[in-house]
Short mmCIF file of C-alpha atoms in Angstrom, two decimals:
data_model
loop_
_atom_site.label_atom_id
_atom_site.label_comp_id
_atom_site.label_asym_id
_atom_site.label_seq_id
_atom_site.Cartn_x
_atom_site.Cartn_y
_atom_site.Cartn_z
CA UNK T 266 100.47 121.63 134.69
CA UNK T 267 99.89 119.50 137.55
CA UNK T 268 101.39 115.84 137.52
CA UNK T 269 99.04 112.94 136.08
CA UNK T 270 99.04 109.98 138.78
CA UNK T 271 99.51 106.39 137.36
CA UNK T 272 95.60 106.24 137.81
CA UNK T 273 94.94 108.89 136.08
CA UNK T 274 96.97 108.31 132.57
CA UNK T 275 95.14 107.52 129.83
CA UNK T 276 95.84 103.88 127.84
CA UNK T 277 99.80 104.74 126.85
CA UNK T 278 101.18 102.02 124.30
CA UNK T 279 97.81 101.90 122.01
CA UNK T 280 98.43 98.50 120.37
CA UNK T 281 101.01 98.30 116.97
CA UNK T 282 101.14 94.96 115.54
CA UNK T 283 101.96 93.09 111.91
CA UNK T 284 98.82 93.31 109.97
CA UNK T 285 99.75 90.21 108.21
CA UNK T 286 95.52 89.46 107.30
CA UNK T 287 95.33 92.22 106.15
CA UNK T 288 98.86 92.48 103.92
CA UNK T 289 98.00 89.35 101.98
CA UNK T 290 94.17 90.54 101.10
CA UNK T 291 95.55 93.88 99.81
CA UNK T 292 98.94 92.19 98.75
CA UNK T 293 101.07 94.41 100.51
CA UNK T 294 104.31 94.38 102.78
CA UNK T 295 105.30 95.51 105.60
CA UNK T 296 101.91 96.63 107.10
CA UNK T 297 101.43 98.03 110.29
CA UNK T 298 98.43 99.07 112.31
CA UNK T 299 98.95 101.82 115.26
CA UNK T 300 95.40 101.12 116.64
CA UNK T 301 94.05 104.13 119.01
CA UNK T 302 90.78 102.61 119.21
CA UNK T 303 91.85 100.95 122.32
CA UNK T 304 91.66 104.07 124.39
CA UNK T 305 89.49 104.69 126.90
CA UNK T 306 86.60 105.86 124.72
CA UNK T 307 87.87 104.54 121.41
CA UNK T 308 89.77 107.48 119.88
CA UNK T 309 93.11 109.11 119.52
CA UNK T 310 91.43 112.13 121.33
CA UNK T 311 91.68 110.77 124.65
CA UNK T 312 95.56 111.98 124.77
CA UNK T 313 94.79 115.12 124.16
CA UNK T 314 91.36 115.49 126.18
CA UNK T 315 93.28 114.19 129.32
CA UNK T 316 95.87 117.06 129.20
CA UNK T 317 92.73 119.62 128.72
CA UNK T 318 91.03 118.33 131.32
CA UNK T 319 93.80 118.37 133.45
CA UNK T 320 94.57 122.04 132.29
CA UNK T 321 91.36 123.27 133.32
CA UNK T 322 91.18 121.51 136.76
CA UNK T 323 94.85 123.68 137.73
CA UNK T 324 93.46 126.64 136.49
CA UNK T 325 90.41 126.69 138.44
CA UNK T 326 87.67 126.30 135.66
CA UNK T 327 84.36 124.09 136.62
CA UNK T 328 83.27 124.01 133.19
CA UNK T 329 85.25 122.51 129.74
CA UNK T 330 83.29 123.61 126.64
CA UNK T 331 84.02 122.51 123.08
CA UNK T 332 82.30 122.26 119.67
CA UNK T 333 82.57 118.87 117.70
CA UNK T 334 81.27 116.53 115.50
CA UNK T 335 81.28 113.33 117.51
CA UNK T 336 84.38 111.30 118.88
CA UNK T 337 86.42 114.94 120.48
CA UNK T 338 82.89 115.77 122.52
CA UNK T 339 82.53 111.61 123.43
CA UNK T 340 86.46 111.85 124.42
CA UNK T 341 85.63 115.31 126.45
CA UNK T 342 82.72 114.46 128.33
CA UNK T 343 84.58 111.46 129.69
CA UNK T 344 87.55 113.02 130.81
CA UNK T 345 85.49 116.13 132.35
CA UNK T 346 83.23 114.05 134.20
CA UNK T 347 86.38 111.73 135.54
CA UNK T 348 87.60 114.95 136.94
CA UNK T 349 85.05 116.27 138.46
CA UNK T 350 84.28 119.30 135.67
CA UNK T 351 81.03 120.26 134.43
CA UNK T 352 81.30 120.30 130.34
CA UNK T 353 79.01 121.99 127.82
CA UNK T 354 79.18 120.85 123.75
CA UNK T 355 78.32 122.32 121.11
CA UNK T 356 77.43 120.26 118.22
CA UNK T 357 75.60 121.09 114.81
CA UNK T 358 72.41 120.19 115.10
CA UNK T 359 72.27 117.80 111.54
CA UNK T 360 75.17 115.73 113.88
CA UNK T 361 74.60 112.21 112.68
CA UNK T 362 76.47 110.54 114.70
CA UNK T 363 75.95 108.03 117.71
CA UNK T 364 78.15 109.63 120.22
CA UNK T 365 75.77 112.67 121.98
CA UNK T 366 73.77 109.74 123.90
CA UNK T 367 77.35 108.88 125.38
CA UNK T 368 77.99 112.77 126.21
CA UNK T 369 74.83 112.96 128.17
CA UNK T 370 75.72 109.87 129.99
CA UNK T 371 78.68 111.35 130.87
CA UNK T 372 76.77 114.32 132.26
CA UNK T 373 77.40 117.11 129.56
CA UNK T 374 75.17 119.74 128.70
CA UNK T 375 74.29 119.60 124.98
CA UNK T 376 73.97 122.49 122.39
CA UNK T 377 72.59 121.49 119.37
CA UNK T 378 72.65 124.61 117.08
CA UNK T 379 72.22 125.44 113.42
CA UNK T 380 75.81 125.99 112.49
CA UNK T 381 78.34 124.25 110.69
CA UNK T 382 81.40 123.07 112.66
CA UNK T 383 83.36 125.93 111.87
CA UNK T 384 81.32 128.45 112.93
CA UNK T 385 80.52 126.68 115.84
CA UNK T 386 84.00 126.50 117.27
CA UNK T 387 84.25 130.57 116.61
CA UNK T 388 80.62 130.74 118.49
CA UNK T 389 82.19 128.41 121.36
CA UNK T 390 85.23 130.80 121.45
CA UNK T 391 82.96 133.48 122.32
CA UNK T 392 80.32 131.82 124.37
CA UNK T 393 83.51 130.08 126.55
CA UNK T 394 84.82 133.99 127.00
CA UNK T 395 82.24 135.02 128.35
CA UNK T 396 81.03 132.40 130.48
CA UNK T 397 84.78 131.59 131.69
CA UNK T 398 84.74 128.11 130.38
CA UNK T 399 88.09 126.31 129.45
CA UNK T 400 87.96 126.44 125.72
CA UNK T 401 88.80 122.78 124.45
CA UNK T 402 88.29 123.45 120.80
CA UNK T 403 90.54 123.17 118.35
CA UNK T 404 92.27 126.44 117.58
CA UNK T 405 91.54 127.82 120.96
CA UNK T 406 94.36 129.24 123.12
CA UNK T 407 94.72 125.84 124.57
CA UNK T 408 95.71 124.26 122.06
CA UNK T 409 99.61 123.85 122.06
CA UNK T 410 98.00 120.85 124.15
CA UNK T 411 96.99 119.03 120.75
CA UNK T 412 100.51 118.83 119.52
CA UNK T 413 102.13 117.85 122.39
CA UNK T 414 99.50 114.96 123.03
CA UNK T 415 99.65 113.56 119.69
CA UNK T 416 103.43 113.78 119.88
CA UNK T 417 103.66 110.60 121.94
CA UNK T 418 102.06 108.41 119.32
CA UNK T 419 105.49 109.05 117.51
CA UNK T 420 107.08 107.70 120.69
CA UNK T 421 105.21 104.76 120.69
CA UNK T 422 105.57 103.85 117.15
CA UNK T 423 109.41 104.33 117.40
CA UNK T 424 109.54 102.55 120.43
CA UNK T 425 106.81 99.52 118.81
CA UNK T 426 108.82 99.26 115.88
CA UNK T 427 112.20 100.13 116.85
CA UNK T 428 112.88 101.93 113.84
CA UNK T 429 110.89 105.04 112.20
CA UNK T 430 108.24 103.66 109.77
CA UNK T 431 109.16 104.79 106.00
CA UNK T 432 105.47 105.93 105.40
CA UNK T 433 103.20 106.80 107.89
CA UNK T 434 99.34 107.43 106.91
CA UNK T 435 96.57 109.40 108.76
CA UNK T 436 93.53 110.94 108.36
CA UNK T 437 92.96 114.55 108.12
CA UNK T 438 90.23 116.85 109.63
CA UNK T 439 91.84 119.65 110.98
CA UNK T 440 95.14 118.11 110.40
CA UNK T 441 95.85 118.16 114.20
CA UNK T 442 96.74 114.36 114.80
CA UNK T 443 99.16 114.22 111.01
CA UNK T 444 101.15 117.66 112.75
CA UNK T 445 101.20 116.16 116.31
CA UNK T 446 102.56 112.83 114.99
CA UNK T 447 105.01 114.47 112.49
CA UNK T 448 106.47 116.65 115.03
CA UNK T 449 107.09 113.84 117.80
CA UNK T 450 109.18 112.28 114.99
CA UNK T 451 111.16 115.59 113.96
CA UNK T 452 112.10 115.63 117.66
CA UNK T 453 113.29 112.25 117.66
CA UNK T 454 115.42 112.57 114.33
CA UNK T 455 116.59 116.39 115.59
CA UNK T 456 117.22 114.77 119.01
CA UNK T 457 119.51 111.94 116.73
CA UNK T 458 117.11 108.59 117.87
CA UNK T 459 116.08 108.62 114.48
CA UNK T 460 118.31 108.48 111.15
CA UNK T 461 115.02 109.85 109.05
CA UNK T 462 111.49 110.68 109.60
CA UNK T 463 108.60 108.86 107.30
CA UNK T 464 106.80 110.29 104.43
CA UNK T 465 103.70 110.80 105.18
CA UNK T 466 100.19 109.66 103.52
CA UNK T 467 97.12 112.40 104.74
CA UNK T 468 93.66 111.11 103.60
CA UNK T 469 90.85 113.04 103.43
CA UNK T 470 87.19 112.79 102.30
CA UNK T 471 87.02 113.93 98.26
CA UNK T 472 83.58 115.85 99.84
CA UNK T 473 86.06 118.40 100.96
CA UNK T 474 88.89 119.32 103.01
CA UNK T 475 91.14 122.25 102.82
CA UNK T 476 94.74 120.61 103.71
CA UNK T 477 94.42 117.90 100.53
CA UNK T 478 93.08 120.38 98.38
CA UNK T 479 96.01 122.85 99.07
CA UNK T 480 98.49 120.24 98.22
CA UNK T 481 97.07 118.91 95.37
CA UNK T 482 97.21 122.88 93.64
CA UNK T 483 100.67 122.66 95.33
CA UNK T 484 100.20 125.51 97.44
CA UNK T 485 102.24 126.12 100.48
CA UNK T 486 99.89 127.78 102.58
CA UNK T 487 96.62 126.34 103.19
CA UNK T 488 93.78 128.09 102.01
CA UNK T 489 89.58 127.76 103.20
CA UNK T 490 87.04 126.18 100.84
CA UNK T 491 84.21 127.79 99.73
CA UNK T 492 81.71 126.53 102.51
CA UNK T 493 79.22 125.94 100.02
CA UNK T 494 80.90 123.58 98.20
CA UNK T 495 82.07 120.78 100.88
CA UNK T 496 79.45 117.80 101.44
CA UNK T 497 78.57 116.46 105.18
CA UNK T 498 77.63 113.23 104.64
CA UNK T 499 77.21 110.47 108.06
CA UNK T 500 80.70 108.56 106.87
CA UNK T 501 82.79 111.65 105.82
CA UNK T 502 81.69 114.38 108.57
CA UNK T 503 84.68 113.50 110.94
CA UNK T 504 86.78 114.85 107.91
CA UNK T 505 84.85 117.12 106.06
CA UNK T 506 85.76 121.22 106.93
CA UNK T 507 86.10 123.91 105.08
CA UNK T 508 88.35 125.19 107.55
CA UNK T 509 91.05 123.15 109.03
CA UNK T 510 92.26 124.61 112.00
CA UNK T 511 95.67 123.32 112.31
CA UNK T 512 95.51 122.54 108.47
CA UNK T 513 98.94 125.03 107.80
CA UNK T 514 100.90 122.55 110.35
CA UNK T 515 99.58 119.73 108.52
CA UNK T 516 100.00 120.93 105.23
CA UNK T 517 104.00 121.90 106.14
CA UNK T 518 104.44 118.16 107.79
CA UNK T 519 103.58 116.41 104.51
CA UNK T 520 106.03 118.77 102.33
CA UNK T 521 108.98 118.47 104.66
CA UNK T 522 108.54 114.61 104.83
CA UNK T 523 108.17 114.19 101.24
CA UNK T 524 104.72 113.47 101.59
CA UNK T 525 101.48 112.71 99.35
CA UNK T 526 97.90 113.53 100.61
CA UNK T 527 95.10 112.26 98.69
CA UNK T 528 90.93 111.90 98.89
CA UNK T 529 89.24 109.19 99.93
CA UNK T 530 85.56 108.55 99.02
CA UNK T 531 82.78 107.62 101.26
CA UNK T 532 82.17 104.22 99.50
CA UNK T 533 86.11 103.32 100.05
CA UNK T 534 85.59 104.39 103.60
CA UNK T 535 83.08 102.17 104.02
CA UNK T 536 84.48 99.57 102.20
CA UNK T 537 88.15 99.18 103.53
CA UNK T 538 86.56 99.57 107.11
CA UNK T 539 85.00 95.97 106.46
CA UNK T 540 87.83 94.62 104.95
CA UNK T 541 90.02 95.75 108.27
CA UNK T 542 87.29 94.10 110.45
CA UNK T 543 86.76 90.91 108.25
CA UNK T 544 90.52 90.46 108.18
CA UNK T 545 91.97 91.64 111.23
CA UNK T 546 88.54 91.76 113.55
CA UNK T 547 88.77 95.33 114.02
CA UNK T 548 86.02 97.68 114.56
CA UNK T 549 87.17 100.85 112.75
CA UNK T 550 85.22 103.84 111.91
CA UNK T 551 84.99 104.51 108.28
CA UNK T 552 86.47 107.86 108.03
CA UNK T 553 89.59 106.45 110.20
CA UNK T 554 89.65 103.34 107.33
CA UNK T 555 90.60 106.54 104.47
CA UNK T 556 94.04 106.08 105.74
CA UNK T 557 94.08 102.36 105.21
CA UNK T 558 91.97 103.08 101.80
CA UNK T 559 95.08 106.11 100.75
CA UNK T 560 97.95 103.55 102.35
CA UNK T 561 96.64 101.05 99.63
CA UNK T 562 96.35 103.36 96.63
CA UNK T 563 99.30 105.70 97.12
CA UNK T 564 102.31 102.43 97.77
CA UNK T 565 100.49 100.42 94.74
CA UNK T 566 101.22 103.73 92.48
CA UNK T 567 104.20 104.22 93.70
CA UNK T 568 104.92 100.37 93.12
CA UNK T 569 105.97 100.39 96.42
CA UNK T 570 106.09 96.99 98.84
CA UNK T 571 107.89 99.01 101.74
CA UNK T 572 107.32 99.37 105.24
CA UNK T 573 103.57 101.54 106.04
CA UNK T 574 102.22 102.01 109.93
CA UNK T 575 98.13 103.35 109.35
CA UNK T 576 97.03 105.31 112.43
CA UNK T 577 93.36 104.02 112.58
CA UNK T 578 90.73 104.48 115.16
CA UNK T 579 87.43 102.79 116.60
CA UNK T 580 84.10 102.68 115.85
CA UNK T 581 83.71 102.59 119.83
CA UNK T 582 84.96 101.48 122.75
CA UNK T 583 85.04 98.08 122.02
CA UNK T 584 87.58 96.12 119.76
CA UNK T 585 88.08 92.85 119.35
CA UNK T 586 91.77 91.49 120.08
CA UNK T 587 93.50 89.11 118.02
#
């Protein structure tokens, strides 16, 4: 892959600070917020989008295609249009979100289609095969991308904190950002720059997803949900799958770091994503806030006042400093 310029790097070194607000409301310790809403368009998915975008660019695509719910398209259709690529997304066509206005601005052509998410991606697969579009979606061929990208939060955190966190907690969709994350930190503890990696806390939405579901029946491998049964609502849809696509990577992280993954409902969502913005004036989207919400219930269970770092992520692109 070609070189990224120091123009064209995304925001490295998302901010990580002592979310002492927030510890005394909750009356916890040792709380720390990795906050990727202060990328470029407010999500964790500009590190990956970046190196897609760049991807396609060497190997002489015009067009970047990829189905999505929201933030991946928004993250996408910025990076596309920086360099110079045409993008077409997919999106189902119930999407509730505020995001496709932003795609358009950023010049992408728009599918809205009758599909679930899941069979959207497998449509886009197709579609992007026979078109020759660069296939962005998760699962694709491309997609060793994903891991690598979210691998440098890891970096970031160890180099933030100076130490790996003991418990780590972040959301899970398709379980792509928990594996990234996880494996930046097995490389650092295989590489001997880290004495142990942390035990990880997934969230998901209790309106479905396969990778907590297979770990609470203590399954090893991760197994689909019946489609029927899973419920899209506006909050949980960035979570909600019957399908996870990197789900077995995710599922594998939270066993080999001793983990717990646990649901999340769409009222705690909501609700821990205006105590993170009354207390530390953070504008976090609510299905980002499940890992605060799961950080909260899984260390008072445990009876547990040690050292947590929540991955969250923005509402937007704007946040408020401190």
């Amino acid at each position: 892959m070609e070189e990224i310029t120091e123009e064209e790097k995304p925001p490295g070194k998302t901010p990580f600070f002592r979310a002492h607000n927030l510890e005394k409301r909750l009356k916890m310790n040792g709380l720390f917020i990795k906050f990727e809403g202060a990328s470029l368009t407010g999500t964790q998915k500009d590190r990956i989008s970046i190196l897609h975008a760049l991807r396609a660019r060497e190997g002489g695509y015009n067009t970047i295609s990829l189905a999505t719910c929201g933030n991946y398209g928004a993250s996408i259709s910025y990076f596309a249009n920086r360099y110079g690529l045409k993008s077409v997304i997919a999106i189902p066509e119930f999407y509730t979100g505020e995001r496709v206005e932003e795609m358009r601005f950023n010049g992408s052509s728009i599918l809205e289609m009758p599909y679930k998410y899941e069979e959207l991606v497998d449509y886009m697969r197709d579609r992007s095969s026979d078109e020759n579009w660069y296939d962005s979606s998760p699962g694709s061929k491309n997609s060793d991308l994903d891991i690598m990208g979210y691998e440098n939060i890891a970096y970031e955190i160890l180099s933030q904190l100076g130490h790996s966190p003991e418990f780590l907690s972040v959301p899970v969709g398709n379980g792509t950002t928990l594996a990234g994350i996880f494996s930046g930190f097995e490389k650092l503890y295989h590489s001997g720059e880290i004495s142990s990696v942390p035990r990880l806390i997934a969230s998901s939405t209790s309106n479905g997803n396969p990778i907590v579901a297979s770990w609470k029946r203590k399954r090893r491998k991760v197994l689909d949900l019946d489609p029927s049964q899973i419920t899209e609502t506006s909050v949980s849809e960035p979570l909600v799958s019957f399908r996870s696509y990197d789900g077995q990577k995710a599922l594998e992280s939270i066993y080999r770091s001793k983990g717990i993954a646990t649901y999340v409902s769409d009222s705690e969502m909501v609700n821990y994503s205006r105590i993170i913005e009354k207390t530390e004036k953070l504008s976090v989207l609510p299905a980002s806030a499940s890992a605060m919400a799961a950080a909260d219930k899984v260390m008072k269970r445990l009876g547990y006042r040690g050292e947590v770092v929540v991955v969250l992520t923005g509402r937007n692109r704007s946040w408020i400093t401190q």
